[in-house]
Every structure is written in C-alpha cells, then in structure tokens.
CSV table of C-alpha atoms in Angstrom, one decimal:
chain,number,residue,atom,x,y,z
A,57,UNK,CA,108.3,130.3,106.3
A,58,UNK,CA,106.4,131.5,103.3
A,59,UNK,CA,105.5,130.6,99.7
A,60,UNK,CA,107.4,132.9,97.5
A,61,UNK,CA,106.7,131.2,94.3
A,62,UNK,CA,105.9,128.4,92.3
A,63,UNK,CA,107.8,127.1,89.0
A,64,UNK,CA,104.9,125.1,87.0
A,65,UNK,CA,107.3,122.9,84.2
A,66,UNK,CA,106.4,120.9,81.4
A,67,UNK,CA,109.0,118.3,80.8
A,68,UNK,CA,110.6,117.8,77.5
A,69,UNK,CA,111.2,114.0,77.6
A,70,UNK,CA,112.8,111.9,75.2
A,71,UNK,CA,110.2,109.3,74.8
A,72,UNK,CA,109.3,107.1,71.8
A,73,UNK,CA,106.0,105.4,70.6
A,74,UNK,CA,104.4,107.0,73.1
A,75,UNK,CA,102.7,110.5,74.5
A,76,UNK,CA,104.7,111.4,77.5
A,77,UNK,CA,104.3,115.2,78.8
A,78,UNK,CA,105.3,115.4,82.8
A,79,UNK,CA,103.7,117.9,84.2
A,80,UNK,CA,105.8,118.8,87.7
A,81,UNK,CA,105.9,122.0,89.8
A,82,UNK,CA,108.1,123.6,92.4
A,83,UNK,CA,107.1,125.1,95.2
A,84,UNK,CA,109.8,127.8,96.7
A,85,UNK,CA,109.7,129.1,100.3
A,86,UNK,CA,111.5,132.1,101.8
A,87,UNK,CA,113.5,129.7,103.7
A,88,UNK,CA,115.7,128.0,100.7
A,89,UNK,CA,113.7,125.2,101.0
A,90,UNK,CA,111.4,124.0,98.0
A,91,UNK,CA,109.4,121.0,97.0
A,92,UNK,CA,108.3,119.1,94.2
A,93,UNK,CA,104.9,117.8,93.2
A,94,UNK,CA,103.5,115.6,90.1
A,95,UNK,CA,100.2,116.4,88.0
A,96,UNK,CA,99.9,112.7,86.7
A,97,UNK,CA,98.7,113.7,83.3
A,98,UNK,CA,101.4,113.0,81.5
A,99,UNK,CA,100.1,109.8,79.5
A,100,UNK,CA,96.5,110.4,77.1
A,101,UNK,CA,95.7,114.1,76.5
A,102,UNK,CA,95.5,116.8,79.4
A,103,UNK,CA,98.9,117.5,80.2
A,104,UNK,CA,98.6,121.1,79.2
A,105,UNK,CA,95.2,121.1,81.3
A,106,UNK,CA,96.9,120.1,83.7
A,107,UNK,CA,99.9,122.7,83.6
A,108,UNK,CA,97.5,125.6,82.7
A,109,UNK,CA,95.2,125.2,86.1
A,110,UNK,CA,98.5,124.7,88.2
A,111,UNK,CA,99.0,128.0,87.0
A,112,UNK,CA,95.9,129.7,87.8
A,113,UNK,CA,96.2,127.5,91.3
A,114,UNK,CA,99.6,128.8,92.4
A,115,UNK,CA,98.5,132.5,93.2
A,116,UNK,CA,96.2,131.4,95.4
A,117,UNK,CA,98.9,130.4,97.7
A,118,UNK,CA,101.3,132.4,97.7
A,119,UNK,CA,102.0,133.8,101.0
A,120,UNK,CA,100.6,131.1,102.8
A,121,UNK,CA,102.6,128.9,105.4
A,122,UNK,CA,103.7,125.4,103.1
A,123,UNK,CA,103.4,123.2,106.1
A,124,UNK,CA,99.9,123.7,107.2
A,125,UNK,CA,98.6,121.0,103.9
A,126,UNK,CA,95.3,121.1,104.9
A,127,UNK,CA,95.1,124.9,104.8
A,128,UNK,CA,96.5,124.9,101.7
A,129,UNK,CA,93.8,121.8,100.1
A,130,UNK,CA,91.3,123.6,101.4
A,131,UNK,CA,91.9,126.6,99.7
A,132,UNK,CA,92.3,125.3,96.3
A,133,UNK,CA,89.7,122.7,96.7
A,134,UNK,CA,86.6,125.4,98.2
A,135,UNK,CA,87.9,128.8,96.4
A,136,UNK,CA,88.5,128.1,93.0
A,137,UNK,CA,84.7,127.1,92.3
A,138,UNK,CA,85.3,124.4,89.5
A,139,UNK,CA,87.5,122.3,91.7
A,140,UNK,CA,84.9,120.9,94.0
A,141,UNK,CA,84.0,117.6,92.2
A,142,UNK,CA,85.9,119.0,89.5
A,143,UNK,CA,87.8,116.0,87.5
A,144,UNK,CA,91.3,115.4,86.3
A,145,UNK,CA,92.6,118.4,86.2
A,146,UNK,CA,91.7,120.7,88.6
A,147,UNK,CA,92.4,117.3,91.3
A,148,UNK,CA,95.7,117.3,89.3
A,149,UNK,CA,96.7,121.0,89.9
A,150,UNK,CA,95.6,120.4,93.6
A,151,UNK,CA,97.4,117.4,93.5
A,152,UNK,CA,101.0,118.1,92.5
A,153,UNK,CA,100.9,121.1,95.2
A,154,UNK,CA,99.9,119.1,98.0
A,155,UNK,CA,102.4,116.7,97.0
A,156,UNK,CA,105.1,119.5,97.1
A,157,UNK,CA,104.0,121.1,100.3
A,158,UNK,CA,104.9,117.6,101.9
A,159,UNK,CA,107.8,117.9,100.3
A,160,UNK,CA,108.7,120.6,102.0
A,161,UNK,CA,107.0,119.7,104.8
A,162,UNK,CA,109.3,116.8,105.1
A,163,UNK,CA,112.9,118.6,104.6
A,164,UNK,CA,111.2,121.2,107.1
A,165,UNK,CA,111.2,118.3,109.8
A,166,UNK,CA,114.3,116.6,108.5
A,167,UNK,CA,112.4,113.3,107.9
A,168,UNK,CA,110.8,111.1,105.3
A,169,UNK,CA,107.0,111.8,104.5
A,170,UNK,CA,106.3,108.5,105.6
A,171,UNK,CA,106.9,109.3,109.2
A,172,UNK,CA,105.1,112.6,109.2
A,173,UNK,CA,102.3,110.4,108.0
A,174,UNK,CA,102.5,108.1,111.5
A,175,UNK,CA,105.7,105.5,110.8
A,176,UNK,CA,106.0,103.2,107.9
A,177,UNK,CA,104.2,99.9,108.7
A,178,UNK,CA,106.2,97.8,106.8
A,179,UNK,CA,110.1,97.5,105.9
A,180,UNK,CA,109.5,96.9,102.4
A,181,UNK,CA,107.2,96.8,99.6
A,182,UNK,CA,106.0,93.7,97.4
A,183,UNK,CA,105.6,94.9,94.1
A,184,UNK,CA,104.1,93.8,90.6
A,185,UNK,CA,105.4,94.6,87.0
A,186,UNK,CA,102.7,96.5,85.4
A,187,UNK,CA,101.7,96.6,82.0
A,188,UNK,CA,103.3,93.6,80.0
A,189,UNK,CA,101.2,93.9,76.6
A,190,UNK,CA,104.5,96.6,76.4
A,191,UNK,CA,107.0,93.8,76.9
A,192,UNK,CA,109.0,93.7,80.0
A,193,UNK,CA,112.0,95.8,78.5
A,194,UNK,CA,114.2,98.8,77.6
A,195,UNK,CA,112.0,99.6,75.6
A,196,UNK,CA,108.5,99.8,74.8
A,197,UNK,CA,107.6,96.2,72.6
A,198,UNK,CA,103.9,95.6,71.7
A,199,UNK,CA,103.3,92.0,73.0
A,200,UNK,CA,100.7,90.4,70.5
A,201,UNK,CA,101.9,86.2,70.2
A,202,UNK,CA,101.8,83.8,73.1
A,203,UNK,CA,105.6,83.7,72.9
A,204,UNK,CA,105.7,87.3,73.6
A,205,UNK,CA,103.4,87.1,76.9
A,206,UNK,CA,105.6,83.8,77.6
A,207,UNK,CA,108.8,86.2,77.3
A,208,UNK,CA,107.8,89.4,79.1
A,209,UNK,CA,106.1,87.7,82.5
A,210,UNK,CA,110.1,84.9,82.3
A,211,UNK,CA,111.7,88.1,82.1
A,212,UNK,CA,109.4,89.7,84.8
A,213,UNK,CA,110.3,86.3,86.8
A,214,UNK,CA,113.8,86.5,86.7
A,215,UNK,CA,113.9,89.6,88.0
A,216,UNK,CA,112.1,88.7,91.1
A,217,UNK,CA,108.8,88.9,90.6
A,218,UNK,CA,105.9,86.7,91.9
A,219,UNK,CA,102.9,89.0,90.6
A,220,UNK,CA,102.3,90.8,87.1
A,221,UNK,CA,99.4,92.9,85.5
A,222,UNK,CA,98.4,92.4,81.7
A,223,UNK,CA,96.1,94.4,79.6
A,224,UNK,CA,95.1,91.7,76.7
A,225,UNK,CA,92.9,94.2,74.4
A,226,UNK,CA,95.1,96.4,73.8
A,227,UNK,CA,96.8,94.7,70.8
A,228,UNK,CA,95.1,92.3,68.5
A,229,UNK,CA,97.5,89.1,67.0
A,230,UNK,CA,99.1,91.7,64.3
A,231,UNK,CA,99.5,94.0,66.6
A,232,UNK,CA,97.0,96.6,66.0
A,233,UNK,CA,95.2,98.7,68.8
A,234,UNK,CA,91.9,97.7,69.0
A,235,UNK,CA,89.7,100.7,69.0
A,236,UNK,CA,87.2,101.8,71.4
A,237,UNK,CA,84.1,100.1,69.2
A,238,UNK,CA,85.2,96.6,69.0
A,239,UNK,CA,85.4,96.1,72.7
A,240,UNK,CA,82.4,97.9,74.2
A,241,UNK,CA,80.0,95.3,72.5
A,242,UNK,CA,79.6,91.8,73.4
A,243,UNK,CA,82.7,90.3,72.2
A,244,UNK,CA,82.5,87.9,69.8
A,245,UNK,CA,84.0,84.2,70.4
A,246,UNK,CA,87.3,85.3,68.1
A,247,UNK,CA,88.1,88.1,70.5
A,248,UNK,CA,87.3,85.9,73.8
A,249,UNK,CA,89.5,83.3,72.6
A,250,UNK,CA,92.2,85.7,71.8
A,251,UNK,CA,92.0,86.4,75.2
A,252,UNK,CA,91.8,83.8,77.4
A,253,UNK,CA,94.4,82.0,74.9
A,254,UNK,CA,97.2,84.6,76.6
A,255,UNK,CA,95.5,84.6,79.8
A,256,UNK,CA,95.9,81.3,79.9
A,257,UNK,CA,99.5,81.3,78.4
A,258,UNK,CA,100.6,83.7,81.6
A,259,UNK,CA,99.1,81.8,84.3
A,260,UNK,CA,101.3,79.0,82.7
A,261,UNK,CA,104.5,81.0,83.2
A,262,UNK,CA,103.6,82.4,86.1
A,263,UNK,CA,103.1,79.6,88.0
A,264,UNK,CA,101.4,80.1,91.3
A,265,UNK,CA,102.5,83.4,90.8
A,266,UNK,CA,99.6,86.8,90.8
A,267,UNK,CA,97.9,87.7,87.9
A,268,UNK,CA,96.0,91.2,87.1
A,269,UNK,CA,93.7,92.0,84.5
A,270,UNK,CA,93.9,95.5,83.7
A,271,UNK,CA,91.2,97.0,81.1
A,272,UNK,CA,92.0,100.7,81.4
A,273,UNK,CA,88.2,100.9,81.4
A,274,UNK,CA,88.1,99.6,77.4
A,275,UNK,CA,85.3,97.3,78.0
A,276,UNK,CA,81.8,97.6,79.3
A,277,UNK,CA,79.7,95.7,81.7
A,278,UNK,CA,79.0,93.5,79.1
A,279,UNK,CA,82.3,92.7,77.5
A,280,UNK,CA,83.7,93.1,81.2
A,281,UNK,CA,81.8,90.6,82.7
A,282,UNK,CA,82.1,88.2,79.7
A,283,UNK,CA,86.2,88.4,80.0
A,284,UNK,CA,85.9,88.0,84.0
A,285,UNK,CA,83.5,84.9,83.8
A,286,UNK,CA,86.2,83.0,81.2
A,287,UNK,CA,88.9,84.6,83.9
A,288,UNK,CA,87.6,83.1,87.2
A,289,UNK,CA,89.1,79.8,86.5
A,290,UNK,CA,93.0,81.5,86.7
A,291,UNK,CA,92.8,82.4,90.2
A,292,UNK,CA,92.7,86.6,89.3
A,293,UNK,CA,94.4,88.5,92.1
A,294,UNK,CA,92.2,91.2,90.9
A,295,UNK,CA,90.3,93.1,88.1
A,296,UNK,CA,90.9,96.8,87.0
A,297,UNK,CA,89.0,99.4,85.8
A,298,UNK,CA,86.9,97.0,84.0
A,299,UNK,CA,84.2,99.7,82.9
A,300,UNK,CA,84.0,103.4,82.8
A,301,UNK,CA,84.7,105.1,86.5
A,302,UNK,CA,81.3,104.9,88.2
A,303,UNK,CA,80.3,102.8,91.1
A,304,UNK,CA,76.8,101.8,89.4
A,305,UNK,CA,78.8,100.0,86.2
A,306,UNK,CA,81.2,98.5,88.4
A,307,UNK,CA,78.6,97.2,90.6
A,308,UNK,CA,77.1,95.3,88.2
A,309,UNK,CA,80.3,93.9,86.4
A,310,UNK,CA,81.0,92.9,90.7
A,311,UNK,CA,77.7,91.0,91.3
A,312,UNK,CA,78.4,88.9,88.2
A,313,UNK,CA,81.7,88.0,88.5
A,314,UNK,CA,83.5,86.2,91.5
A,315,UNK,CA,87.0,88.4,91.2
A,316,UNK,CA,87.8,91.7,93.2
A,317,UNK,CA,87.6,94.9,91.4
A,318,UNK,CA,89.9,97.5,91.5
A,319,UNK,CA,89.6,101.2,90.1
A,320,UNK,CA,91.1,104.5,91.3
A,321,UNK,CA,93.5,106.7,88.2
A,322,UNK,CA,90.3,108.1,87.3
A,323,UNK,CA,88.8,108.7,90.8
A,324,UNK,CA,89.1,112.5,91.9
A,325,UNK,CA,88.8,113.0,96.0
A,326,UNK,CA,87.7,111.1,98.9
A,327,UNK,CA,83.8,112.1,98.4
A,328,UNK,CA,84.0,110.2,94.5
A,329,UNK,CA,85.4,106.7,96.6
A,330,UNK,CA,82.7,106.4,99.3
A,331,UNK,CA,79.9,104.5,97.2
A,332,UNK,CA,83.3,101.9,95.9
A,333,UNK,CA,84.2,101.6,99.5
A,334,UNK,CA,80.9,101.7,101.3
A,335,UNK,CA,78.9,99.4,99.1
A,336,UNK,CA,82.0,96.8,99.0
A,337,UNK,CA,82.3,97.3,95.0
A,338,UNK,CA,85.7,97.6,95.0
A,339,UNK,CA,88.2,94.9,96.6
A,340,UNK,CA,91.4,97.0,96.0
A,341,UNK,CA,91.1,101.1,95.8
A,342,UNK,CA,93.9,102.7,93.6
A,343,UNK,CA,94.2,106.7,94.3
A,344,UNK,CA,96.7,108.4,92.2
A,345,UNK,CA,98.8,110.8,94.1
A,346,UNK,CA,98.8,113.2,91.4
A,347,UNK,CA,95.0,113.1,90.5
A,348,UNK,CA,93.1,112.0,93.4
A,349,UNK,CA,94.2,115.1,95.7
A,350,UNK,CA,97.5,114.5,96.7
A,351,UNK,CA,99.5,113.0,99.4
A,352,UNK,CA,96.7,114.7,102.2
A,353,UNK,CA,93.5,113.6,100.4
A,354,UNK,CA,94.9,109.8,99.7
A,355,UNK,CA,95.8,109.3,103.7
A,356,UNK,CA,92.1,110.0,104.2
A,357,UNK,CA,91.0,107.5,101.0
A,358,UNK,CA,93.6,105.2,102.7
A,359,UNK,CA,92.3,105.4,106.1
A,360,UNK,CA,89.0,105.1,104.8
A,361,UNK,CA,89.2,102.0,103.2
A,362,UNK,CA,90.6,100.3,105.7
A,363,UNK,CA,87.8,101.0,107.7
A,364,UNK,CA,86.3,99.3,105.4
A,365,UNK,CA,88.6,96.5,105.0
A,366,UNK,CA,89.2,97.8,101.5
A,367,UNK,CA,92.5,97.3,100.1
A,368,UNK,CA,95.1,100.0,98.8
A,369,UNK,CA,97.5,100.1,96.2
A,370,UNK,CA,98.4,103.6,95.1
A,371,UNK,CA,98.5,103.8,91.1
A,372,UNK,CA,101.7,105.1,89.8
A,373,UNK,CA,102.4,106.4,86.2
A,374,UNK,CA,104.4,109.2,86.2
A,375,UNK,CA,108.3,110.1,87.1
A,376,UNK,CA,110.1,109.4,89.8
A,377,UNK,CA,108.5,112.2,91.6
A,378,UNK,CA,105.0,109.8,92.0
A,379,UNK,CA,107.1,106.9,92.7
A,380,UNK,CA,108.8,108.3,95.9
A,381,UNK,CA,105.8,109.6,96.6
A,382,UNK,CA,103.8,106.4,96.4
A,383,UNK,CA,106.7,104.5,98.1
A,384,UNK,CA,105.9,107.3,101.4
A,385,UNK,CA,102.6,106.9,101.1
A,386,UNK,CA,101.9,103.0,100.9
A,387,UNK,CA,104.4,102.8,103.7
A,388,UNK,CA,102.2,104.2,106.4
A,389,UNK,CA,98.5,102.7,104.8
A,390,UNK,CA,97.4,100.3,106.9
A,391,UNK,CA,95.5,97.8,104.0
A,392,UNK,CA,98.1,98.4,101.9
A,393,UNK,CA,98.2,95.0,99.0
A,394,UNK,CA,101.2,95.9,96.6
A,395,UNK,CA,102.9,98.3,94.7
A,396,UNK,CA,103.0,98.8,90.9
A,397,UNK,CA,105.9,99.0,89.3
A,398,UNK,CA,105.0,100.4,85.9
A,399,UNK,CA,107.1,99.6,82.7
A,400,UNK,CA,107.4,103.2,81.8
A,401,UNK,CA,109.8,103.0,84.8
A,402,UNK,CA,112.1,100.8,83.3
A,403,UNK,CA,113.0,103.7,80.4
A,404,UNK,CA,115.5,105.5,80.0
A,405,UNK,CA,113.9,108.5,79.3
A,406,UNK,CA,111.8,108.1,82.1
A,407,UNK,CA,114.7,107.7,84.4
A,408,UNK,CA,117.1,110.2,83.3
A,409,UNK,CA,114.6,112.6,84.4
A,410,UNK,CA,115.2,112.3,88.2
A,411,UNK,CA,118.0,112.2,90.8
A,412,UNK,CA,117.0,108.8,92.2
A,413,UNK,CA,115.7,105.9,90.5
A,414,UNK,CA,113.9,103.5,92.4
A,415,UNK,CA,113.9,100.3,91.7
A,416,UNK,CA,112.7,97.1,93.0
A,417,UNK,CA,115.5,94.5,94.4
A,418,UNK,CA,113.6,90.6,94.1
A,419,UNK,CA,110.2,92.1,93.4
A,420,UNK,CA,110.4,94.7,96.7
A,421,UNK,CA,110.9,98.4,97.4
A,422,UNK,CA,112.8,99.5,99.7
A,423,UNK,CA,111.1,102.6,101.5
A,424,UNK,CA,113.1,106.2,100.6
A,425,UNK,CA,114.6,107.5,104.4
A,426,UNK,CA,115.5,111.0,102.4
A,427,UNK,CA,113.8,113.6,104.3
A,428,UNK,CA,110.1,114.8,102.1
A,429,UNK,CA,109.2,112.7,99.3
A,430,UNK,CA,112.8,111.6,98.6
A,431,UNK,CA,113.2,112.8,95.1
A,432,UNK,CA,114.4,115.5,93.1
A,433,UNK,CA,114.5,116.5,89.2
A,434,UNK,CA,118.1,116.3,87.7
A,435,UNK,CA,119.5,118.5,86.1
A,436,UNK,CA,118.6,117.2,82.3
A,437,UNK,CA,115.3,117.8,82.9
A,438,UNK,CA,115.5,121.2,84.8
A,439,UNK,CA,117.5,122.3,81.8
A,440,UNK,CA,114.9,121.0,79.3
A,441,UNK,CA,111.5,121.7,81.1
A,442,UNK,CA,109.1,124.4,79.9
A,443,UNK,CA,109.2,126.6,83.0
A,444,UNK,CA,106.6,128.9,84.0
A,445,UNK,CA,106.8,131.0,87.4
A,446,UNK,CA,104.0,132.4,89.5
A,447,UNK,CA,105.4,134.9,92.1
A,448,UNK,CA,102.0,137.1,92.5
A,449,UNK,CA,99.1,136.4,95.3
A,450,UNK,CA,95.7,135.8,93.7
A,451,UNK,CA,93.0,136.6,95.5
A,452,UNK,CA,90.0,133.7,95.2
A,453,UNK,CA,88.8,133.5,91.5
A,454,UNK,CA,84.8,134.1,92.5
C-alpha cells in the first residue's frame, strides 16, 4: 500500500461572530483506503499557513508506505529544514498527516487507533465544558454579568457536568474585549475585582464542582500571578496558559502561586515540553493533536509526562476530526486528568461538518470503537471545502 495523493481542503463553514477556517487533509492510498488529519489552526490567524505548508508537505510522501508513521514524521520533521523547532505551522502540516496516516493505519488493521496505541485504559472519559465566557449554548453569547456566569456553568450542570473552564478577561461588564494592553500590566483593583467577583460567582454555582482558569496566555507574570494569588482560595483544579508559551515565564508565575499550571496549544514537539515536564512547571500538559506533531509525537509527550507524574489532557479545538482523535488518544495515556469539551462543539456549524458528532452523555465520552480515528467529513463539507490535490513526489526541499 502506497500514498497516491493527498487532498489539502479548507473548509467553508457557516460560522458566526467568530474566525473559523478548518484546515483538513486526505490522505489517499492505492488500496481505496484514505484517512483524514486536522491542522488545528482554524481559530486566530494561520489557517492559510497552515494549508499552504500541508501543501508543500504532501510531495514529500508520496510513495511512501502510510502505515510506517514514524517514517513518515521523520521525513517531514528532518527534510524540510524549517520544520525542526519550527512553530505552528510547519507542526500543523506535520500534524494533520500523522493524524491521517493513523487513520489509515487503523482501517488498515480493522481497529480503533486507540488499540494500535496499546488498549484504552479507561471505559470512558470525564470531561469539562470549556470556554463559558461564550455561554454554554447554541450559540456563541458573550458572558459579561454575574447572572450570565450563574446561567452558563447551571446549564453546564444540568447537562452532567461536575468541572468547567472560564476565561474571565476576555470580556469586560459591557461586554467589550479587553485588548492585549490592559491585561499585561499590573492590573489595577477595578479589573481584579471584576474578576474574582465571577470567579467567585462560579465556584458558587458550581458547588464542589472543578474550576479552570483559562488565560489564553492574555496576562503576564505579573497580572498572572496577581489573578492566581486572589484565585487560591476557590480550590482551582488548574491554571492555563497563564503567560506567553515558555517554561522560564511560567516558572515564575508557578513558584508564586500554589495552583497547577497547565500549557500545551502553543507547544510544538516533544523536545519544546521537556523543561515543563522535567523541571515540574507544569501540573497538567495539553498537546494539540493537530499542532504538537500529531497522534505519534503526543504518545511520546504522553508517555513522557507520566514519567514524570505529569498530567495529560489533550487540547481540542477544531472539528470532529480532533475530537475522535483526542477521544483515541486520551484513551491509551496513562496520566490522563480530563477531557475538554469545547463550546465550539456545541454548534451547529461546527457539527454539520462531520459524519459523527461526539458528544458527552452526564459529563463522559464514550471511547469511538470505529476502526482509525472514528470520523469522517460529511458530505456538506466535502461539497463546500476548498480542495487542493497533490499527486506528484517531491524530492527533500534542501
């Protein structure tokens, strides 16, 4: 069995309030049998980064044998000469390959990724509602009053959950986007209260339920660690991307405050996680499937930081091409803590764009026995996507 091909799309989505560009290819064999990988680009800008070095990747390949993955990384990681250490989306091109080649790899074998990867270690998987500044919808609703926090984590509740994750800067109380300037400063008292006023409002709802502060890497050590010292007293299951992605900010935001850290979307191969997982900065890794290297590279992160007594929880984003893929993938990690269960997963428009839409029963996956990844585009979104096929070997680009 061969690579004959590889169809590189750019989904056309019907999203709102929001910039949503799926990046997804398709890898073809000679044997019928094809898989399907994510670039997980498709939120912020880089999409179209992400699409065009997929396409410079996919020469490189053809010809080669799809289930021999670590051929295949090695290849795109060592002969394309920017991709070693080489960021978003080189690791995203690399990604969404490797993804597909387990795919395949999978339907090959006629069983889930999960076994492939060693068994599934667990029947199912608690999960938490992620990102509830958006409401806990249909639809996308900024969440700015402490009746709207109140709302989102009762509806989160009812639907099973015991654990939700909350970015509160993202909107101030008249629901305007703070920008980038007034929250990498020492935050003035106005701001902190703002904060710990809904902070404070969720862990009321919540109960004994978990709490998550996500940052999205908005704040700096300073305004970090003054937002984690007024946290500590809510009992924070754990702290993300509280600073930019390196291990010497986080470090510092880590020594000062007594709550776990937890990074990952913007952490590109197993070499960039060894200073969060050697020198105990993080408490909970969170490799991307379609950015950190793909299904092959986050085993090793996995395996890695369970060494290490490091937790996982793989950060999902995209379609539901990531989700299976997560869903394989936590299976079969040994320290895995929970999965997230994003709100852009809840949309319509996010949905309509696969054959299978997972969703959580009481808070918990079930774990996808579909031979490979266990999902597939639908036809709406085959029949919209921007498709661009690479059918011609390329030899190494230096």
């Amino acid at each position: 069995m061969k690579i004959t091909s590889i169809d590189v799309m750019q989904l056309k989505t019907r999203s709102v309030g929001m910039f949503w560009d799926p990046v997804i290819c398709r890898v073809n064999t000679d044997a019928g049998v094809y898989g399907y990988g994510e670039a997980a680009l498709a939120y912020g800008i880089g999409s179209s980064a992400a699409a065009g070095a997929l396409k410079d990747f996919s020469g490189l390949v053809i010809g080669m044998h799809p289930i021999e993955n670590e051929v295949i990384w090695n290849k795109l990681h060592r002969e394309t000469m920017w991709a070693q250490n080489g960021g978003a989306a080189f690791f995203a091109a690399i990604s969404a390959i490797d993804m597909a080649v387990w795919d395949i790899k999978g339907k090959f074998y006629d069983q889930p990724v999960h076994v492939l990867l060693g068994g599934k270690l667990r029947s199912k998987l608690r999960s938490y509602a992620s990102q509830l500044h958006f409401g806990w919808g249909s639809s996308l609703e900024e969440a700015t009053s402490l009746e709207d926090y109140d709302y989102a984590c009762r509806r989160a509740l009812d639907e099973g959950f015991d654990a939700v994750k909350i970015d509160y800067l993202t909107f101030d109380s008249s629901r305007r986007r703070f920008r980038p300037e007034e929250t990498t400063r020492l935050l003035p008292p106005s701001i902190l209260d703002l904060v710990e006023s809904r902070l404070e409002q969720t862990r009321r709802t919540m109960g004994s339920g978990d709490i998550i502060i996500e940052a999205h890497s908005n704040t700096d050590v300073a305004s970090a660690i003054q937002i984690g010292k007024r946290a500590e007293k809510y009992g924070i299951f754990f702290y993300e991307e509280p600073t930019d992605p390196s291990p010497l900010l986080h470090k510092r935001v880590a020594d000062a405050v007594s709550i776990p850290l937890a990074s990952g979307e913007r952490i590109y191969g197993r070499g960039e996680y060894v200073p969060y997982i050697e020198q105990g900065i993080l408490g909970v890794v969170q490799p991307d499937l379609g950015t950190c290297g793909g299904i092959t590279e986050a085993k090793k992160i996995g395996d890695m930081a369970s060494t290490y007594n490091v937790g996982v929880q793989v950060h999902a984003c995209g379609t539901g091409i990531s989700t299976a893929a997560a869903l394989q993938v936590e299976a079969a990690l040994p320290s895995f803590v929970i999965h997230e269960h994003h709100v852009i997963n809840r949309m319509k428009w996010n949905k309509e764009l696969c054959c299978h839409d997972y969703q959580p029963v009481d808070g918990s996956f079930d774990i996808p026995d579909i031979p490979g990844i266990g999902n597939e585009l639908s036809d709406f979104a085959l029949n919209n996507a921007r498709v661009h096929t690479v059918s011609e070997r390329r030899e190494r680009l230096s």
